Coordinates of C-alpha atoms in Angstrom, one line a residue:
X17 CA 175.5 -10.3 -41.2
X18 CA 172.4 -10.4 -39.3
X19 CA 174.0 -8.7 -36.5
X20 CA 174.9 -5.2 -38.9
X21 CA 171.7 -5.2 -40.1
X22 CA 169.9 -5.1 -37.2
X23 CA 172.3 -2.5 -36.2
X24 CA 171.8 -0.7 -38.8
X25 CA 167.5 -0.5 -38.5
X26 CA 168.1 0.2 -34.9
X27 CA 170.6 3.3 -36.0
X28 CA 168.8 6.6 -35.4
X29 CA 170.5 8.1 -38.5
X30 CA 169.0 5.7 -40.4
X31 CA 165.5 8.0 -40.4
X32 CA 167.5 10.9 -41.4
X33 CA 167.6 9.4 -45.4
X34 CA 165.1 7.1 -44.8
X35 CA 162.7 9.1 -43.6
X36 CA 163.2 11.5 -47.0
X37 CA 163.0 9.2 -49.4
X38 CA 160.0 7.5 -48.3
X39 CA 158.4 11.2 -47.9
X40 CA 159.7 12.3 -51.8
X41 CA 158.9 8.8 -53.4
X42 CA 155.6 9.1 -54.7
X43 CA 156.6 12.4 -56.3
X44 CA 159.8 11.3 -58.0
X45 CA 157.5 8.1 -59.5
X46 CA 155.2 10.4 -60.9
X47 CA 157.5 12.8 -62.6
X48 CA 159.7 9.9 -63.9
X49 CA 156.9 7.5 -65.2
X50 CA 154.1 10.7 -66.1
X51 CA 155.1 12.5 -68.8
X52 CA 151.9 15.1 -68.0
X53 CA 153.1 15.8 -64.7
X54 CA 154.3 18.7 -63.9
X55 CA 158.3 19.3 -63.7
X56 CA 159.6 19.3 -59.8
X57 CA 161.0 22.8 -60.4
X58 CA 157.5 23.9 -61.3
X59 CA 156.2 23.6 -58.1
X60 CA 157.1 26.5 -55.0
X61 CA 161.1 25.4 -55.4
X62 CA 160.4 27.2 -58.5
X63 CA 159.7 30.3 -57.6
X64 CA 162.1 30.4 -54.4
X65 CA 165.2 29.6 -56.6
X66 CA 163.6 32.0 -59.2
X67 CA 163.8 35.2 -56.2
X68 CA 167.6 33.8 -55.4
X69 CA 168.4 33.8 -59.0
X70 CA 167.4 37.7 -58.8
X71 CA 168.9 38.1 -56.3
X72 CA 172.1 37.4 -57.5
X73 CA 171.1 39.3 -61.0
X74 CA 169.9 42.7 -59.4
X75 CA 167.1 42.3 -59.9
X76 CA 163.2 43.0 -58.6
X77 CA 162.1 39.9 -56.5
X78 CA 158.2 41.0 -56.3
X79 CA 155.7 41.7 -59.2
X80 CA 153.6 43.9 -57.1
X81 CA 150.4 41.8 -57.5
X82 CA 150.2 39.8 -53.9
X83 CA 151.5 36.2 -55.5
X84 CA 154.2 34.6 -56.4
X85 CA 157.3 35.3 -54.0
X86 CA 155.7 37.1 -50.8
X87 CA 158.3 36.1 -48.3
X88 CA 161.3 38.2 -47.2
X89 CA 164.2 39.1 -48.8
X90 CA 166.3 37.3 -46.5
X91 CA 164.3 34.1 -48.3
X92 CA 166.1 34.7 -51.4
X93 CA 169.3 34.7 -49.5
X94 CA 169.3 32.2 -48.1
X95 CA 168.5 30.0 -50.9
X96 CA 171.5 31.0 -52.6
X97 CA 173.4 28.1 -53.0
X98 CA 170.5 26.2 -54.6
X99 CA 171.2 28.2 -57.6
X100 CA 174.6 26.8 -58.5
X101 CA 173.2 23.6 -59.0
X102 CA 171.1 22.1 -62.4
X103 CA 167.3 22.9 -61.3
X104 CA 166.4 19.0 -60.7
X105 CA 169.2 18.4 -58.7
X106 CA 168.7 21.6 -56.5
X107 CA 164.8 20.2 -56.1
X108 CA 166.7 16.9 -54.9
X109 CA 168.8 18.8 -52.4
X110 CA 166.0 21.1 -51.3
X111 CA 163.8 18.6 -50.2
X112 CA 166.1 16.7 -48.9
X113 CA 167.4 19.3 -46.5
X114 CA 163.5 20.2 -45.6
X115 CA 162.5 16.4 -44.9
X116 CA 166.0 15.7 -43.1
X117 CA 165.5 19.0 -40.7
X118 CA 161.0 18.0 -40.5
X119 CA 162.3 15.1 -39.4
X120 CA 165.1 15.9 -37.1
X121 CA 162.3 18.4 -35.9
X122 CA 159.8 15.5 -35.2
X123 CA 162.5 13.3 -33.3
X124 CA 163.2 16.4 -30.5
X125 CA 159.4 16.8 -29.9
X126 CA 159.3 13.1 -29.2
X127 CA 162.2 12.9 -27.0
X128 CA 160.7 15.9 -25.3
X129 CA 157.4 14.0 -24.8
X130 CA 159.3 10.6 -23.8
X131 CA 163.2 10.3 -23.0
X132 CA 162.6 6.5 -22.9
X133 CA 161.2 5.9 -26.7
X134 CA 162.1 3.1 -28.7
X135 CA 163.7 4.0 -32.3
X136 CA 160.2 2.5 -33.7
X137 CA 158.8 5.2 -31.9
X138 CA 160.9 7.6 -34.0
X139 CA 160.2 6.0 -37.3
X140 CA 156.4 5.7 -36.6
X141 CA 156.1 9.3 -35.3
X142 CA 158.0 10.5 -38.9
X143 CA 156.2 7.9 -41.2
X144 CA 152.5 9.5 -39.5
X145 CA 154.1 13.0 -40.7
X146 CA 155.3 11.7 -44.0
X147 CA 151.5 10.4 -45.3
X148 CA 149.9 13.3 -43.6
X149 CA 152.3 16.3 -45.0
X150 CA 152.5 14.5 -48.2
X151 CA 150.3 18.0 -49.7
X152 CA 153.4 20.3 -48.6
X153 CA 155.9 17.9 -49.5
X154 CA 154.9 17.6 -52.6
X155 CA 154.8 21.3 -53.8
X156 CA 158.1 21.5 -51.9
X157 CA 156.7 23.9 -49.6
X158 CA 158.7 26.4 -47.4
X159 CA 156.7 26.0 -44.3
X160 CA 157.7 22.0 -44.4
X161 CA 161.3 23.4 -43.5
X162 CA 160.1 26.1 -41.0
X163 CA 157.9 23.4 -39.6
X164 CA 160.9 21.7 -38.6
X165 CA 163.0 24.5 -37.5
X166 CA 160.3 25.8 -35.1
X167 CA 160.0 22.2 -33.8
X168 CA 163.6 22.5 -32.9
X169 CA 163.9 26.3 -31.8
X170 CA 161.2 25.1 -29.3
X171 CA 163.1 22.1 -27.6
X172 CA 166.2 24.5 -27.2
X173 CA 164.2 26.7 -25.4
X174 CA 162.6 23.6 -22.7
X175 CA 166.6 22.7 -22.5
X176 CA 167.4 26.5 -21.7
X177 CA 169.6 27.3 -25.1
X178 CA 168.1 30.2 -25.6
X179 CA 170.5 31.5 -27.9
X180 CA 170.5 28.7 -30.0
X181 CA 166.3 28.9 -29.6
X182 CA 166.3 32.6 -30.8
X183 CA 168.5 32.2 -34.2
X184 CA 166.0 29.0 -34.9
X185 CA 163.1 30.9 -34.5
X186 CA 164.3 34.2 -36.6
X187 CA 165.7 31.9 -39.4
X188 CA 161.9 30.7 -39.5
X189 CA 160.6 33.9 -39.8
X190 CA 162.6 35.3 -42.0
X191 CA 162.1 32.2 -44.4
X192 CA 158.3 32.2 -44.2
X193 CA 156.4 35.2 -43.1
X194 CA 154.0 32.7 -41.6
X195 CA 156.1 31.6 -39.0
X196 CA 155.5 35.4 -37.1
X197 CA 152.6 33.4 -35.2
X198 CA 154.9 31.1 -33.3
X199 CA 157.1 34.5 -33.1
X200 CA 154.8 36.5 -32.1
X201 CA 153.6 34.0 -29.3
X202 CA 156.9 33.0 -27.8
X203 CA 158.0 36.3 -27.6
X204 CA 156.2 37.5 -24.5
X205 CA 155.9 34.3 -23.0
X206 CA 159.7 33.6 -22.5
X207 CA 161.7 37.1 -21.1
X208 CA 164.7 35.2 -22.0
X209 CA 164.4 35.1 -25.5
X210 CA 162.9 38.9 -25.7
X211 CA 166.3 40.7 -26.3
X212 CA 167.9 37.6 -28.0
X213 CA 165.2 37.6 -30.6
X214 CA 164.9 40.9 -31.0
X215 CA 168.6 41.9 -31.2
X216 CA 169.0 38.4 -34.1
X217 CA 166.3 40.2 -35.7
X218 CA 167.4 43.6 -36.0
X219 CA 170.9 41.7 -37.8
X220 CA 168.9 39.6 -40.0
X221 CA 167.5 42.7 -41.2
X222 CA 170.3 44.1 -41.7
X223 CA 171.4 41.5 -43.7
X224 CA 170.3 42.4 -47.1
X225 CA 172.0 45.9 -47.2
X226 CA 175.3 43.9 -46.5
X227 CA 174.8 41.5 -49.6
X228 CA 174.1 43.7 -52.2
X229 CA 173.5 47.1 -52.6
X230 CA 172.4 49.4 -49.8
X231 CA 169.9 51.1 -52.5
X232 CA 168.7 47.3 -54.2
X233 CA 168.5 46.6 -50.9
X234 CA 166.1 49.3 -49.6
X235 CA 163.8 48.5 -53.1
X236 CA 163.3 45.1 -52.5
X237 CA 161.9 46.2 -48.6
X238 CA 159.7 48.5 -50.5
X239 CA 158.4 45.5 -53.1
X240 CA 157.9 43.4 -50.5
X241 CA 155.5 46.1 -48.1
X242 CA 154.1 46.2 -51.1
X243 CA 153.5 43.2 -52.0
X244 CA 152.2 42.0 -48.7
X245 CA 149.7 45.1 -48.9
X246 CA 148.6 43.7 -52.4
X247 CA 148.2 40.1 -50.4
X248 CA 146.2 41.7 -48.1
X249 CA 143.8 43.9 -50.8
X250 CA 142.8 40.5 -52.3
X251 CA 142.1 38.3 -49.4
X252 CA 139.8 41.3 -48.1
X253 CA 138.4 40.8 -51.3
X254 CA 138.2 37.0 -51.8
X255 CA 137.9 34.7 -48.3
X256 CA 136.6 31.9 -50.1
X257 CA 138.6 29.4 -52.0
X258 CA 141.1 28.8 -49.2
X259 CA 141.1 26.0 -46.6
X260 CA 140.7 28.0 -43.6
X261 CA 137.9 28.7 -41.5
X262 CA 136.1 31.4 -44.1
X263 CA 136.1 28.1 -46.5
X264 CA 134.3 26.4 -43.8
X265 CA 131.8 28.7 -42.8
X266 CA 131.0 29.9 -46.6
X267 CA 130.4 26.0 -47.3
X268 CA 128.1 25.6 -44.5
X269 CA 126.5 28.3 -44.3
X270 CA 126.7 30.1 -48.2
X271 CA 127.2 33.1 -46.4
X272 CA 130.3 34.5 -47.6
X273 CA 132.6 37.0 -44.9
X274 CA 133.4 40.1 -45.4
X275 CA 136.8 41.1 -45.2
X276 CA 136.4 43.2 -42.2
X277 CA 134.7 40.6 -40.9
X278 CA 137.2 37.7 -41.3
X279 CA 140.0 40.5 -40.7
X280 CA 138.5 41.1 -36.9
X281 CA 137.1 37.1 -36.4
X282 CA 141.2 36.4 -37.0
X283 CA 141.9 39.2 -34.8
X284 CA 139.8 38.2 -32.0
X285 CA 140.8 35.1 -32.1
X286 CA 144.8 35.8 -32.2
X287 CA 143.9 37.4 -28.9
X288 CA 142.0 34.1 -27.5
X289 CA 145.2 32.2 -28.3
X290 CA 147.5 35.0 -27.0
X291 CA 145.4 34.7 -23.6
X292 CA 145.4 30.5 -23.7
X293 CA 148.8 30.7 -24.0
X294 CA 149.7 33.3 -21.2
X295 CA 147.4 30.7 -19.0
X296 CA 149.1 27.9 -20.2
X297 CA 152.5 29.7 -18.9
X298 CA 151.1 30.2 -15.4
X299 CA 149.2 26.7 -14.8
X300 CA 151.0 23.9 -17.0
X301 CA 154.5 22.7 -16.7
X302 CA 156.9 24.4 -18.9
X303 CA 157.2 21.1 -21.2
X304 CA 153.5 21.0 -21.7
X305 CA 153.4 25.0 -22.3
X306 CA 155.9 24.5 -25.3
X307 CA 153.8 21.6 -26.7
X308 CA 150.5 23.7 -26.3
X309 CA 151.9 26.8 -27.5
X310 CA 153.1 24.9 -30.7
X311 CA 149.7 23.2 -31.8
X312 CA 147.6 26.1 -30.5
X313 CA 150.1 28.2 -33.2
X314 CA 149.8 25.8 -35.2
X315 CA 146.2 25.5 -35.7
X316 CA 145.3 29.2 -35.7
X317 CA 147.8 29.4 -38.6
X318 CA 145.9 27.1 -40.4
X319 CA 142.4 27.8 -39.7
X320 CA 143.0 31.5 -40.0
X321 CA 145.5 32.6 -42.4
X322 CA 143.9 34.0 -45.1
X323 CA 146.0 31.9 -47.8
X324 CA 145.7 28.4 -46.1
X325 CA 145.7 26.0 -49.0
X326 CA 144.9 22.6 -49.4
X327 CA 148.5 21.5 -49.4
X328 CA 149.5 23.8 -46.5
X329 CA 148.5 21.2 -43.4
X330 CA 151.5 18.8 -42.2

């Protein structure tokens, strides 16, 4: 008996529900024993499921005013089969699949760092992201799930599956707009992945027209330029209120940005990690150039995205 069950702790698969649960806990205990809390399918689940169920119907998945659903169309897609499921249990599966893949995610970048760690390792490394992504978890964020697909896109690419790297990093994109950074920064770094990413790109595009109607198709393109221009239009307008750098800066200094201002401080400094990176690439080895492109992305995505909330950081 002994003998199974330390087999069982030592089993790596054990993280893979363990590491869930442990991650979803606090939430479920709150929704089951508060009855002011807000239900799970309130939170951003909500509103993804909401775009797929509109999908399906025909119709519009953007209200034109900047919030709400302001990803791609391909977003609603692929959430699909979260619809033919009773909301709760969808929420369930959802983060579920987001924590297992985080998690799956945080395992690679370890074995990349260390062949030779222990599975306590493992579980320490995914319990550390568990209390400190417990703001994204909670809200059921998106990025939690792209988090860990661009963890994983990036060790295929240090093991040369370049293929495999470029679908991982377009599925990101096309799930979370956000994820262009890490995009946008691999891109030019790695000539292997150029045409690969470009060529999954132009499909995934593509995608939409073959799904539904060429015409609902082309709409929803149009609703979602628009509603990204509308997203734009009020952050220009409003750079406080966010946790980014303009937050920062406003608190310390009660001097408030402009938006041109904060517009060419993020442009500027998209450059500065463009250059760091393309230095990295020349000087580091290419495991420690994957791992510094990834938390350089990282952190400018945080610090300067215009919509950085409080419940965005993992």
């Amino acid at each position: 008996m002994k003998a199974a069950t330390k087999a069982f702790w030592q089993s790596k698969s054990t993280l893979f529900w363990l590491f869930p649960i442990l991650s979803l806990l606090p939430r479920y205990l709150e929704f089951m024993f508060n009855t002011k809390a807000a239900p799970l399918t309130l939170a951003c689940f909500g509103i993804y499921r909401t775009a797929a169920m509109h999908w399906l119907s025909g119709l519009p998945l953007y209200n034109g005013t900047g919030f709400g659903f302001v990803y791609f169309p391909q977003s609603a897609i692929v959430l699909i089969p979260f619809t033919w499921l009773p909301s709760l249990l969808a929420s369930v599966l959802y983060n579920a699949i987001s924590l297992g893949v985080l998690a799956y995610g945080v395992i690679c970048l370890c074995q990349l760092l260390n062949k030779k760690i222990q599975l306590q390792g493992y579980f320490c490394a995914c319990l550390i992201v568990a209390v400190m992504a417990q703001g994204p978890i909670l809200e059921s964020q998106m990025h939690v799930l792209t988090t860990g697909i661009l963890l994983i896109g990036l060790t295929r690419l240090y093991h040369q599956q370049y293929w495999q790297s470029a679908l991982l990093f377009v599925l990101a994109l096309m799930l979370k707009p956000t994820s262009l950074i890490l995009f946008l920064l691999v891109l030019p770094l790695y000539r292997q992945l150029t045409f690969k990413m470009l060529f999954l790109l132009a499909l995934a595009l593509l995608l939409p027209f073959i799904c539904q109607s060429p015409t609902y198709a082309w709409h929803q393109y149009i609703g979602c330029i628009n509603s990204f221009k509308a997203s734009m239009l009020s952050d220009a307008g409003n750079t406080v209120g966010w946790a980014n750098f303009g937050e920062v800066w406003w608190g310390l200094s009660a001097i408030k940005l402009s938006g041109f201002v904060a517009f060419s401080l993020n442009f500027v400094m998209a450059l500065i990690v463009l250059s760091l990176c393309c230095l990295s690439r020349c000087i580091l080895s290419n495991k420690m150039t994957i791992i510094f492109v990834f938390a350089l992305g990282m952190t400018y995505l945080m610090l300067f995205n215009s919509r950085t909330e409080n419940n965005d950081y993992i």
